Amino acid sequence: MSIIDILDKPIEYVKGVGPAKAKVLSEELNVKTVSDLLHIFPYRYIDRTEFAHISTSNSEGDLIQLKGRITDVQVLKGKNKRSRLVASFKDASGFMELIWFQSVKVMTEIIKLDEEYIVFGKLSIYNRQKSMIHPEIQLASEVNERFVNTLEPVYSSSEKLEKANLDNRWRRSILKIILKSTSETSIPEILSNDIITKLKLCSRSQALHWIHFPENNLQRDYASNRLKFEEAFFMQLRLLRNKAIRQLKIKGHVFSKVGDYFNEFYTKHLKFELTSAQKSVIKEIRADMGSGIQMNRLLQGDVGSGKTIVALLIMLLSKDNGFQSCMMAPTEILAQQHFEGISDELSQLDLKIAFLSGSVKGKKRKDILAAVASGEVDILIGTHALIEEHVIFKNLGLAIIDEQHRFGVMQRSQLWKKSGSIPPHILVMTATPIPRTLAMTIHGELDVSKIDELPPGRKSIKTIHLYESKRPGLLNFIKEQIKEGRQIYVVYPLIEESEKLELQSLQEGYERLLPYFPPPEYQISIVHGRMKAEDKEFEMQRFVRGQTHIMIATTVIEVGVNVPNASVMIIENAERFGLSQLHQLRGRVGRGASQSFCVMMSSYKLSADGKERLSTMVRTNDGFEIAEADLRLRGPGSIEGTQQSGIPDLKILNLVQDEPILRTARHLASTILEQDPNLEDKKHIPIYNQFKKISRKNKNWGRIS
Ligand code: ADP
Ligand code: MG
């Protein structure tokens, strides 16, 4: 068999596998080849060299390995008639219970009394009584000789795998067979010698042996370091190369001049001095739009940092260069606000600005579409109605998308097709800061600009966390604020499992407030997801216009609404919200001149994560710090935007902990591509081959914009 064939060999043909097992492996683990199986790494190791002692193991939750005997087993019935198996386990130092709630019958039959067992599991301590629930147990006599003095790999498993007898023990034996039949030459190297020497990495073959069967921690660390780097390197290589290809291929309109529209607005009508962050972002965007290559830029700026004015100014640049532009927002109300705000700002200029959303119908819609197609409309503002097929521009030069995380990749790419052969420049604006490591992966193909300073004179929002007992004080505080002319938000979490519960909590909140804020002196708006769009809109508008004092809502108000007069954000059941959501909600206040407040109400029962989320909010107003904390708490998969971003399932790299590795990998990948963009150099052949192989596997993993 030739060299490459060993890794590409279908798993079915490995001794001890066969078609039936191969089928289960494919279904459960997506394993089709030897290489696939080798690249599912252990999620932990059992240190077979170390045994703890019952008497000296005192920290609850520790994973420990013990050696001892089971002296007695009993099946007990609980209150709910569920039976459980309790085994008395003794080592030389003491005694504990091993408990099973599941597989009680099977375990009763399997367990042998007075034989030596090796037991592994999580230590629980309750009333000083030590126990382990569902431990892994193995007869000491059955523990393979070869595993003694090594770290034994543990792979995540599933019920189906266990049922088909493809458990960890089986997996280890198959991996042994595979690895025994491979040697240094049959697992070819895929990195260049330069890289390996420079970073002092072990070889690929060595890494694959050691990651599964390390003899000590050092070997394991070597292996995981090498494999992590490899994963990061090829990911970055791919992202950077796609970006380069796109830049070569995709021409953009050239906005060469700064003309009268921009200049007149900038010198005569701009109501404030731009912050230096805003200025430098505009400079970056101008450079992009003048380059002849299509711009694909992400503009990050915390809530209130002033992204809209940047959008407005570059739309004027588009006009100056003879092009139309459009701006798309995720909700009707936000789009409407942009339309009104921008129309107002630009009222002195000779420009045609139009609004389009699903609610614009009939003749009005027809007229607008015609004016957009004829080029009469200079700036079109609206909702995702803008990307519908029948919206055709005469010459769209720039498309701006506000609050990008609400739009899917597909929706965004629709914009590309809106006018002629050259796609418009695209600017995506978001207030959800993306942690650095994620920005390097999700947005590897987008250029990123940041507005990292707030306009001067903003008072930072005071944030507090209160428990229920403090509610009376809160009510007084609301009253004072209303007396001073301010408006108040009260937000309840969306309860997806039960709209009924959600309405109920909203309703209860309303009824609780009513006696303190009786009409007609006080007016309260209610907005929730179950209302018709028009009713929602109506209630929102009442609040926006200052006709109501309090707005009780679910998270429908989360994105972008601008009511500068609102100074208090009360978040009910705050522990139910994610960090980025809390931060977004807080951003609804603090938009005017007065001191604003964010009050997070919670029950006394808080999970550790919940506590950390709330204390993070109290500690900082910095969106980036919050995003980093969010990533740490939830992991990258759950960050908004990542599902659709095409980050491949990572096998070993951890985007949070492995930032330094990711950085190095990115740097090296970009250096290599600079010197050898098509990876044609002889020393890059292995890299090129692997790159092609991965590309074939992830065809749809490319373009984002
Ligand atoms: P966001 O980035 O959240 O979209 P906006 O663009 O809505 O923020 O801006 C928030 C508020 O700050 C607006 O009222 C806007 O007019 C104001 N603003 C923006 N830039 C400046 C600036 N440089 N100086 C003073 N106020 C500004
Ligand atoms: Mg905004």
XYZ file of C-alpha atoms and ligand atoms in Angstrom:
733
model
C 0.000 0.000 0.000
C 1.325 3.392 -0.859
C 2.120 6.016 1.673
C -0.983 8.179 1.557
C -3.293 5.240 1.313
C -2.938 4.273 4.925
C -4.645 7.375 6.208
C -7.198 7.433 3.420
C -8.073 3.787 3.837
C -11.778 3.252 4.539
C -12.186 2.393 8.210
C -14.193 -0.657 7.260
C -11.055 -2.454 6.068
C -9.138 -2.059 9.282
C -8.763 -5.364 11.077
C -11.454 -5.633 13.735
C -13.892 -3.181 12.149
C -15.906 -4.492 9.208
C -19.010 -3.119 7.503
C -21.460 -3.172 10.424
C -19.186 -1.309 12.818
C -18.072 1.015 10.044
C -21.667 2.003 9.503
C -22.144 2.957 13.143
C -18.858 4.861 13.161
C -19.927 6.779 10.127
C -23.334 7.619 11.510
C -22.267 8.502 15.006
C -18.858 10.049 14.509
C -18.765 10.848 10.815
C -15.717 8.604 10.630
C -15.136 7.159 7.198
C -11.409 6.747 6.933
C -8.513 5.831 9.164
C -7.541 9.463 9.192
C -10.980 10.477 10.453
C -10.701 8.160 13.419
C -7.156 9.258 14.184
C -8.325 12.847 14.243
C -10.884 12.424 16.959
C -8.793 13.190 19.968
C -9.262 12.124 23.566
C -11.032 14.711 25.660
C -9.162 13.565 28.727
C -6.752 10.966 30.004
C -6.808 8.710 32.978
C -3.496 8.760 34.689
C -2.928 5.088 35.313
C 0.149 5.852 37.329
C -1.599 7.645 40.132
C -4.135 6.493 42.643
C -5.767 8.735 45.181
C -6.757 7.585 48.677
C -10.304 7.859 49.903
C -9.362 9.275 53.279
C -7.252 12.104 51.876
C -9.537 13.010 48.973
C -11.468 15.933 50.298
C -12.316 18.225 47.473
C -15.782 17.853 46.163
C -15.975 17.611 42.388
C -12.413 16.356 41.834
C -11.902 13.621 39.304
C -10.001 10.881 41.043
C -8.827 7.345 40.422
C -8.921 4.805 43.227
C -7.894 1.205 43.652
C -9.854 -0.995 46.040
C -12.527 -3.631 46.535
C -16.295 -3.658 46.470
C -17.457 -5.392 49.632
C -21.194 -5.172 49.300
C -23.929 -4.152 46.854
C -27.494 -3.171 47.598
C -30.416 -2.142 45.429
C -32.392 0.566 47.199
C -35.686 2.116 46.242
C -36.026 5.886 46.414
C -39.102 7.906 47.233
C -40.106 8.038 43.625
C -39.760 4.252 43.346
C -36.653 4.655 41.268
C -34.175 2.070 42.300
C -30.518 2.748 42.696
C -27.529 0.569 43.165
C -25.255 1.347 46.054
C -21.911 -0.419 46.276
C -19.629 -0.186 49.284
C -16.122 0.458 48.122
C -13.011 0.227 50.307
C -9.402 1.061 49.731
C -6.563 0.811 52.189
C -7.423 4.195 53.643
C -11.168 4.321 53.901
C -14.641 3.742 52.625
C -17.090 5.309 50.174
C -20.231 4.537 48.204
C -20.458 4.008 44.477
C -23.931 4.806 43.192
C -25.760 4.012 39.986
C -29.198 5.302 39.056
C -29.058 3.846 35.599
C -28.245 0.374 34.332
C -28.941 -0.866 37.835
C -29.688 -4.379 36.737
C -26.715 -4.754 34.458
C -24.331 -3.352 37.020
C -25.669 -5.670 39.727
C -24.830 -8.607 37.545
C -21.427 -7.356 36.483
C -19.952 -6.296 39.791
C -17.762 -8.888 41.430
C -17.309 -8.742 45.167
C -13.881 -8.670 46.734
C -11.998 -8.367 43.488
C -9.637 -5.489 42.982
C -11.178 -2.658 40.964
C -9.871 0.532 39.481
C -12.501 3.188 39.889
C -12.608 6.589 38.262
C -15.095 9.393 38.752
C -16.127 12.615 40.364
C -15.985 12.839 44.108
C -19.145 13.954 45.894
C -19.231 14.743 49.565
C -22.516 15.069 51.379
C -22.734 15.234 55.154
C -19.094 14.129 55.211
C -20.122 10.944 53.457
C -18.057 10.426 50.306
C -19.510 8.889 47.175
C -19.173 8.666 43.432
C -22.099 8.631 41.050
C -21.809 6.549 37.891
C -18.076 5.971 38.182
C -16.131 4.117 35.516
C -15.034 0.834 36.985
C -12.642 -1.759 35.647
C -11.310 -4.935 37.186
C -7.670 -4.293 37.933
C -6.846 -7.639 36.418
C -8.411 -6.563 33.138
C -6.564 -3.304 32.838
C -4.240 -3.942 30.003
C -0.648 -4.371 31.070
C 0.436 -1.916 28.426
C -1.613 0.843 29.941
C 0.105 0.667 33.224
C 2.431 3.617 33.576
C 0.663 5.528 30.831
C -2.071 8.038 30.375
C -5.097 6.216 29.104
C -7.125 8.161 26.525
C -10.833 8.727 27.008
C -13.030 9.589 24.035
C -16.508 10.970 24.116
C -18.983 8.265 23.381
C -22.662 7.835 22.705
C -25.365 5.390 23.581
C -25.370 3.966 20.085
C -21.630 3.446 20.128
C -21.816 1.716 23.481
C -24.636 -0.498 22.298
C -22.664 -1.539 19.234
C -19.766 -2.393 21.535
C -17.723 0.427 20.129
C -16.878 1.693 23.572
C -13.674 3.293 24.740
C -11.940 0.005 25.268
C -12.680 -1.029 21.700
C -11.625 2.350 20.383
C -8.298 2.128 22.142
C -7.594 -1.283 20.739
C -8.416 -0.256 17.161
C -6.307 2.864 17.456
C -3.448 0.708 18.725
C -3.763 -1.526 15.698
C -3.803 1.424 13.348
C -0.921 3.224 14.959
C 1.159 0.088 15.136
C 0.825 -0.369 11.399
C 1.886 3.179 10.691
C 5.324 4.592 10.906
C 7.005 7.916 10.514
C 6.842 7.606 6.732
C 3.320 6.350 6.381
C 1.915 9.417 8.100
C 3.461 12.056 5.895
C 4.386 15.481 7.169
C 2.140 18.314 6.039
C 3.983 21.306 7.433
C 7.208 22.646 6.004
C 10.540 21.966 7.680
C 10.964 25.657 8.217
C 7.885 25.852 10.366
C 8.649 22.704 12.280
C 12.128 23.820 13.169
C 11.134 27.351 13.899
C 8.326 26.418 16.292
C 10.051 23.297 17.627
C 7.070 21.144 16.742
C 7.076 17.380 16.817
C 6.354 15.530 13.583
C 2.796 14.791 12.543
C 3.281 11.092 12.947
C 4.735 11.537 16.399
C 1.878 13.841 17.346
C -0.771 11.358 16.288
C 0.908 8.588 18.274
C 1.377 10.717 21.356
C -2.021 12.361 21.386
C -3.674 8.969 21.701
C -1.114 7.122 23.761
C 1.202 9.476 25.597
C 3.541 7.998 28.152
C 3.572 11.199 30.137
C 2.215 14.723 30.211
C 5.160 16.081 28.309
C 4.438 13.896 25.294
C 0.787 14.768 25.451
C 1.551 18.488 25.529
C 3.945 18.222 22.603
C 1.325 16.389 20.606
C -1.542 18.707 21.395
C 0.539 21.780 20.728
C 1.519 20.491 17.298
C -2.029 19.470 16.382
C -3.486 22.737 17.560
C -1.021 24.671 15.512
C -1.779 22.559 12.468
C -5.495 23.170 12.808
C -5.069 26.905 13.305
C -2.564 27.176 10.482
C -4.701 25.568 7.806
C -7.748 27.478 8.931
C -5.913 30.783 8.616
C -4.261 29.804 5.379
C -7.643 29.175 3.918
C -9.244 32.355 5.166
C -6.373 34.523 4.044
C -6.151 32.899 0.665
C -9.856 33.286 0.010
C -9.558 36.907 0.892
C -6.620 37.349 -1.453
C -8.417 35.599 -4.283
C -11.414 37.779 -3.823
C -9.341 40.903 -3.847
C -7.702 39.870 -7.074
C -10.919 38.983 -8.738
C -13.568 41.301 -7.483
C -13.360 44.737 -8.899
C -15.017 47.609 -7.130
C -16.338 50.950 -8.185
C -13.707 53.619 -7.808
C -14.865 56.488 -5.640
C -12.100 58.865 -6.518
C -13.313 62.190 -5.268
C -14.658 64.013 -2.279
C -17.263 66.292 -3.798
C -19.784 68.982 -3.048
C -22.309 66.891 -1.166
C -19.769 65.624 1.309
C -18.012 68.954 1.668
C -21.117 71.005 2.071
C -22.554 68.748 4.720
C -19.270 68.387 6.529
C -18.528 72.094 6.697
C -22.019 73.533 7.076
C -24.413 71.047 8.603
C -22.532 68.641 10.798
C -23.693 69.425 14.321
C -20.652 68.211 16.179
C -16.976 67.541 15.743
C -16.304 63.933 14.771
C -14.347 61.927 17.286
C -10.885 60.978 16.119
C -12.010 57.353 15.968
C -14.808 58.316 13.596
C -12.376 60.294 11.471
C -9.892 57.497 11.128
C -12.614 54.995 10.265
C -13.843 57.260 7.499
C -10.290 57.532 6.232
C -9.994 53.725 6.085
C -13.275 53.431 4.272
C -12.320 56.102 1.771
C -9.102 54.304 1.017
C -11.050 51.085 0.400
C -13.572 52.710 -1.841
C -10.928 54.407 -3.903
C -8.828 51.316 -4.451
C -10.683 49.720 -7.359
C -11.326 46.613 -5.280
C -14.683 45.952 -3.723
C -14.837 46.952 -0.075
C -15.988 44.381 2.462
C -15.610 46.018 5.784
C -16.967 45.372 9.223
C -17.397 48.451 11.381
C -17.498 47.660 15.071
C -18.453 50.339 17.513
C -20.080 50.084 20.867
C -23.656 51.222 21.282
C -23.782 55.000 21.009
C -20.328 55.362 19.493
C -21.769 57.151 16.470
C -21.829 54.705 13.591
C -24.791 56.328 11.857
C -22.986 59.539 11.049
C -20.163 57.536 9.485
C -22.726 55.758 7.331
C -24.292 59.041 6.349
C -21.019 60.653 5.360
C -19.928 57.797 3.145
C -23.328 57.680 1.492
C -22.648 61.292 0.527
C -19.319 60.201 -0.930
C -21.185 57.660 -2.995
C -23.437 60.403 -4.321
C -20.444 62.612 -5.033
C -19.107 59.881 -7.256
C -22.354 59.425 -9.101
C -23.678 56.356 -7.299
C -26.748 55.426 -5.324
C -26.465 53.917 -1.859
C -28.693 51.987 0.473
C -28.868 51.273 4.171
C -30.564 48.265 5.617
C -31.676 47.775 9.230
C -33.068 44.657 10.876
C -36.376 46.019 12.148
C -39.029 48.323 10.799
C -38.741 50.701 13.681
C -35.003 51.018 13.424
C -35.148 51.518 9.662
C -37.810 54.152 10.147
C -35.656 55.925 12.702
C -32.716 55.928 10.358
C -34.870 57.256 7.569
C -36.246 60.084 9.663
C -32.931 60.945 11.260
C -30.986 60.925 8.028
C -33.660 62.790 6.072
C -33.593 65.401 8.774
C -29.804 65.745 8.794
C -29.700 66.008 5.017
C -32.723 68.251 4.597
C -30.575 71.162 3.406
C -29.017 69.165 0.598
C -30.547 68.500 -2.764
C -30.954 64.755 -2.381
C -33.735 62.240 -2.797
C -34.041 59.828 0.106
C -36.647 57.068 0.148
C -37.926 54.460 2.593
C -38.863 50.904 1.791
C -40.157 48.109 3.991
C -42.775 45.410 3.879
C -45.339 47.898 5.096
C -44.868 50.193 2.104
C -47.473 48.913 -0.291
C -49.471 49.542 -3.438
C -48.855 52.591 -5.573
C -46.420 54.067 -3.108
C -44.253 51.002 -3.368
C -44.445 50.967 -7.133
C -43.389 54.581 -7.342
C -40.446 54.058 -5.047
C -39.261 51.008 -6.957
C -39.481 52.961 -10.202
C -37.544 55.874 -8.740
C -34.865 53.522 -7.443
C -34.560 51.836 -10.821
C -34.383 55.119 -12.707
C -31.702 56.486 -10.438
C -33.875 59.272 -9.142
C -33.522 58.019 -5.555
C -30.051 58.700 -4.184
C -30.345 56.972 -0.848
C -32.707 54.129 -0.070
C -33.238 53.198 3.561
C -35.250 50.233 4.746
C -35.561 46.741 6.096
C -34.647 43.474 4.414
C -37.310 44.442 1.879
C -34.329 46.069 0.155
C -32.862 42.750 -0.852
C -36.006 41.378 -2.436
C -35.596 40.475 -6.041
C -37.714 43.166 -7.631
C -35.734 45.962 -5.988
C -33.365 47.042 -8.739
C -31.012 49.964 -8.605
C -29.744 51.968 -11.508
C -26.234 52.086 -10.113
C -25.822 50.948 -6.534
C -22.342 51.874 -5.358
C -22.576 51.272 -1.631
C -24.671 49.099 0.655
C -24.621 49.565 4.405
C -26.003 46.999 6.783
C -26.723 48.080 10.333
C -26.605 45.647 13.262
C -25.275 42.872 11.099
C -25.774 39.968 13.399
C -29.452 39.994 12.630
C -28.834 39.188 9.006
C -27.738 35.854 7.644
C -24.876 35.408 5.232
C -27.269 34.596 2.433
C -29.210 37.781 2.896
C -26.049 39.799 2.821
C -24.761 38.231 -0.325
C -28.018 39.109 -2.084
C -26.841 42.676 -2.057
C -24.049 41.767 -4.383
C -26.385 41.206 -7.222
C -28.224 44.468 -7.018
C -26.617 46.387 -9.823
C -24.621 45.394 -12.855
C -21.436 43.407 -12.968
C -19.515 45.308 -10.334
C -20.850 44.668 -6.834
C -21.424 47.573 -4.457
C -19.015 48.329 -1.672
C -20.292 46.760 1.512
C -20.072 48.116 5.019
C -21.472 46.039 7.821
C -21.991 47.830 11.123
C -22.333 46.107 14.452
C -22.520 47.039 18.081
C -21.866 43.475 19.172
C -18.149 43.496 19.641
C -16.525 40.357 18.459
C -13.667 39.099 20.593
C -10.286 39.275 18.921
C -9.843 35.559 18.462
C -13.205 35.212 16.829
C -12.635 38.216 14.640
C -9.544 36.429 13.369
C -11.626 33.441 12.377
C -15.121 34.498 11.492
C -14.035 37.680 9.895
C -10.772 36.469 8.482
C -12.103 37.601 5.161
C -13.555 40.919 6.188
C -11.515 43.957 6.997
C -12.333 45.288 10.409
C -12.567 48.889 11.575
C -13.308 49.970 15.082
C -14.770 53.064 16.647
C -13.177 52.707 20.032
C -14.173 55.939 21.688
C -17.496 57.494 22.614
C -18.431 61.071 21.713
C -17.302 63.461 24.451
C -19.494 64.372 27.374
C -21.251 61.057 27.741
C -21.909 60.082 31.300
C -21.236 56.432 31.756
C -24.277 54.423 32.712
C -24.528 53.403 36.360
C -25.290 49.724 36.595
C -26.558 47.917 39.666
C -27.790 44.466 40.512
C -30.732 44.211 42.927
C -32.540 41.336 44.557
C -36.307 41.282 44.943
C -36.291 42.756 48.466
C -35.086 46.073 47.077
C -38.070 46.526 44.770
C -39.905 49.155 46.878
C -36.884 51.441 46.695
C -36.743 50.893 42.961
C -40.347 51.993 42.540
C -39.601 55.253 44.328
C -36.595 55.775 42.153
C -38.665 55.315 38.991
C -41.124 57.857 40.262
C -38.379 60.419 40.859
C -36.952 59.905 37.401
C -40.351 60.339 35.786
C -40.831 63.495 37.818
C -37.636 64.808 36.295
C -39.078 64.172 32.874
C -37.274 60.916 32.088
C -38.652 57.723 30.569
C -38.172 54.161 31.779
C -37.761 50.785 30.124
C -38.753 47.586 31.912
C -37.631 44.508 29.986
C -38.640 40.911 30.516
C -36.852 37.911 29.044
C -38.251 36.036 26.104
C -39.432 32.681 27.325
C -39.181 30.585 24.241
C -40.549 27.412 25.715
C -43.683 29.149 26.807
C -45.183 32.235 25.299
C -47.886 31.914 27.892
C -45.421 32.267 30.741
C -43.826 35.159 28.968
C -47.064 37.055 28.628
C -47.908 36.209 32.175
C -44.713 37.700 33.558
C -45.189 40.782 31.431
C -48.768 41.108 32.602
C -47.786 40.649 36.238
C -45.133 43.287 35.870
C -47.690 45.652 34.445
C -50.158 44.989 37.224
C -47.482 45.455 39.821
C -46.600 48.882 38.435
C -50.132 50.099 37.844
C -51.050 51.021 41.449
C -47.900 53.148 41.728
C -48.299 54.749 38.336
C -52.023 55.180 37.791
C -53.401 56.678 34.588
C -54.088 59.270 33.412
C -51.157 60.877 35.221
C -48.875 58.073 34.105
C -48.917 56.262 30.781
C -47.483 52.818 30.226
C -46.719 51.095 26.909
C -46.594 47.336 26.556
C -44.835 45.612 23.673
C -44.308 41.899 23.193
C -43.639 39.405 20.462
C -47.179 38.183 20.133
C -48.599 41.539 19.130
C -49.343 42.398 15.536
C -46.614 44.415 13.870
C -48.838 47.495 13.565
C -49.822 47.447 17.230
C -46.228 46.994 18.260
C -45.204 49.862 16.057
C -47.952 52.053 17.481
C -46.918 51.401 21.081
C -43.241 51.918 20.291
C -43.990 55.184 18.587
C -45.945 56.435 21.596
C -42.887 55.837 23.715
C -40.497 57.301 21.143
C -42.579 60.467 21.020
C -42.589 60.749 24.782
C -46.292 60.092 25.182
C -45.748 57.219 27.578
C -43.525 57.192 30.638
C -42.805 53.528 30.982
C -42.249 50.909 28.331
C -42.765 47.337 29.434
C -41.426 44.964 26.829
C -39.748 41.737 25.963
C -36.487 41.907 24.076
C -38.168 43.199 20.915
C -36.688 46.562 21.805
C -33.174 45.251 21.892
C -31.808 46.553 18.657
C -30.979 50.134 17.897
C -33.985 52.090 19.149
C -33.027 55.623 19.989
C -34.959 57.408 22.709
C -32.449 59.851 24.203
C -34.906 60.832 26.918
C -35.049 57.320 28.369
C -32.662 57.168 31.300
C -33.491 53.991 33.196
C -33.311 50.432 31.927
C -34.753 47.878 34.309
C -34.038 44.307 33.340
C -36.255 41.754 35.067
C -34.960 38.212 35.608
C -31.650 39.521 34.420
C -30.049 36.161 35.156
C -31.913 34.760 32.189
C -30.162 36.986 29.681
C -26.859 36.413 27.963
C -24.094 38.952 28.428
C -24.202 40.454 24.988
C -27.952 40.858 25.270
C -27.620 42.585 28.631
C -25.082 44.922 27.157
C -27.293 45.687 24.167
C -30.215 46.400 26.445
C -28.163 48.697 28.604
C -27.199 50.557 25.445
C -30.800 51.722 25.038
C -30.172 54.288 27.765
C -27.335 56.748 28.209
C -28.077 58.418 24.897
C -29.026 61.790 26.257
C -27.424 64.376 28.484
C -28.752 63.079 31.794
C -27.224 60.426 34.022
C -28.606 57.013 33.071
C -29.074 53.840 35.049
C -29.295 50.153 34.351
C -30.923 48.064 37.058
C -30.696 44.302 36.831
C -33.260 42.501 38.961
C -32.688 38.858 39.790
C -33.892 36.122 42.045
C -31.688 34.996 44.907
C -30.937 31.741 43.185
C -28.129 32.376 40.756
C -25.914 29.923 38.952
C -22.185 30.587 39.030
C -22.340 31.709 35.402
C -25.346 33.904 36.093
C -23.525 35.565 38.957
C -20.499 36.192 36.798
C -22.586 37.683 34.014
C -24.236 40.162 36.339
C -21.027 41.099 38.086
C -19.315 41.623 34.728
C -22.079 44.040 33.781
C -21.730 45.938 37.045
C -17.959 46.067 36.671
C -17.629 47.359 33.131
C -19.291 49.308 30.342
C -16.693 48.226 27.820
C -18.258 46.178 25.056
C -15.031 44.394 24.245
C -14.414 43.326 27.786
C -17.967 42.029 27.881
C -17.557 40.145 24.644
C -14.416 38.458 25.945
C -16.205 37.439 29.125
C -19.091 36.127 27.063
C -16.791 34.031 24.963
C -15.138 32.665 28.084
C -18.467 31.761 29.660
C -20.260 30.351 26.666
C -17.644 29.172 24.235
C -17.368 30.289 20.655
C -20.144 28.188 19.151
C -22.805 30.159 20.879
C -21.639 33.625 19.946
C -24.036 35.217 17.569
C -22.966 35.029 13.992
C -20.699 32.033 14.339
C -23.178 29.355 13.341
C -23.578 30.867 9.973
C -20.030 32.000 9.661
C -18.721 28.649 8.613
C -16.142 28.114 11.316
C -15.452 24.447 10.910
C -15.877 22.207 13.882
C -12.622 22.539 15.651
C -11.076 19.287 16.734
C -8.550 20.440 19.243
C -8.034 24.173 18.989
C -9.751 26.269 21.633
C -10.459 29.754 20.387
C -10.362 31.194 23.862
C -7.357 29.532 25.421
C -5.255 29.138 22.323
C -5.149 32.708 21.181
C -1.320 32.789 21.095
C -1.242 29.733 18.851
C -3.863 31.255 16.594
C -1.842 34.425 16.363
C 1.350 32.629 15.440
C -0.503 30.536 12.891
C -2.056 33.573 11.307
C 1.243 35.355 11.129
C 3.007 32.401 9.514
C 0.180 31.737 7.089
C 0.206 35.318 5.946
C 3.992 35.374 5.575
C 3.917 32.260 3.455
C 1.141 33.563 1.236
C 2.993 36.822 0.764
C 6.083 35.041 -0.494
C 4.278 32.322 -2.386
C 0.615 33.155 -2.996
C -0.162 29.977 -4.912
C 1.951 27.684 -2.739
C 4.045 26.658 -5.722
C 7.425 26.614 -4.057
C 8.834 23.128 -3.652
C 9.100 23.440 0.089
C 5.393 24.228 0.272
C 4.227 21.157 -1.612
C 3.045 19.276 1.475
C 1.195 22.347 2.668
C -0.386 22.761 -0.724
C -1.517 19.137 -0.840
C -3.093 19.267 2.573
C -4.680 22.601 1.777
C -6.312 21.168 -1.314
C -7.527 18.169 0.601
C -9.179 20.301 3.276
C -10.647 22.661 0.670
C -12.360 19.790 -1.051
C -13.923 18.755 2.217
C -15.263 22.174 3.117
C -16.506 23.572 -0.122
C -19.110 25.796 1.408
C -16.787 27.223 3.953
C -15.717 30.213 2.012
C -17.158 33.543 1.328
C -18.666 35.714 3.986
C -19.816 39.210 3.410
P -24.599 53.828 17.279
O -23.139 53.667 17.022
O -25.055 53.095 18.481
O -25.431 53.567 16.061
P -25.528 56.504 16.861
O -24.943 56.649 15.509
O -26.987 56.276 16.984
O -24.759 55.369 17.655
O -25.076 57.771 17.694
C -25.545 57.991 19.004
C -25.724 59.468 19.267
O -24.464 60.131 19.312
C -26.524 60.176 18.193
O -27.445 61.007 18.811
C -25.488 60.967 17.414
O -26.007 62.130 16.849
C -24.469 61.286 18.476
N -23.093 61.466 17.973
C -22.470 60.716 17.055
N -21.210 61.130 16.854
C -21.027 62.184 17.683
C -19.912 63.067 17.942
N -18.741 62.940 17.311
N -20.101 64.026 18.879
C -21.271 64.159 19.528
N -22.342 63.382 19.316
C -22.234 62.396 18.407
Mg -26.963 52.394 15.450
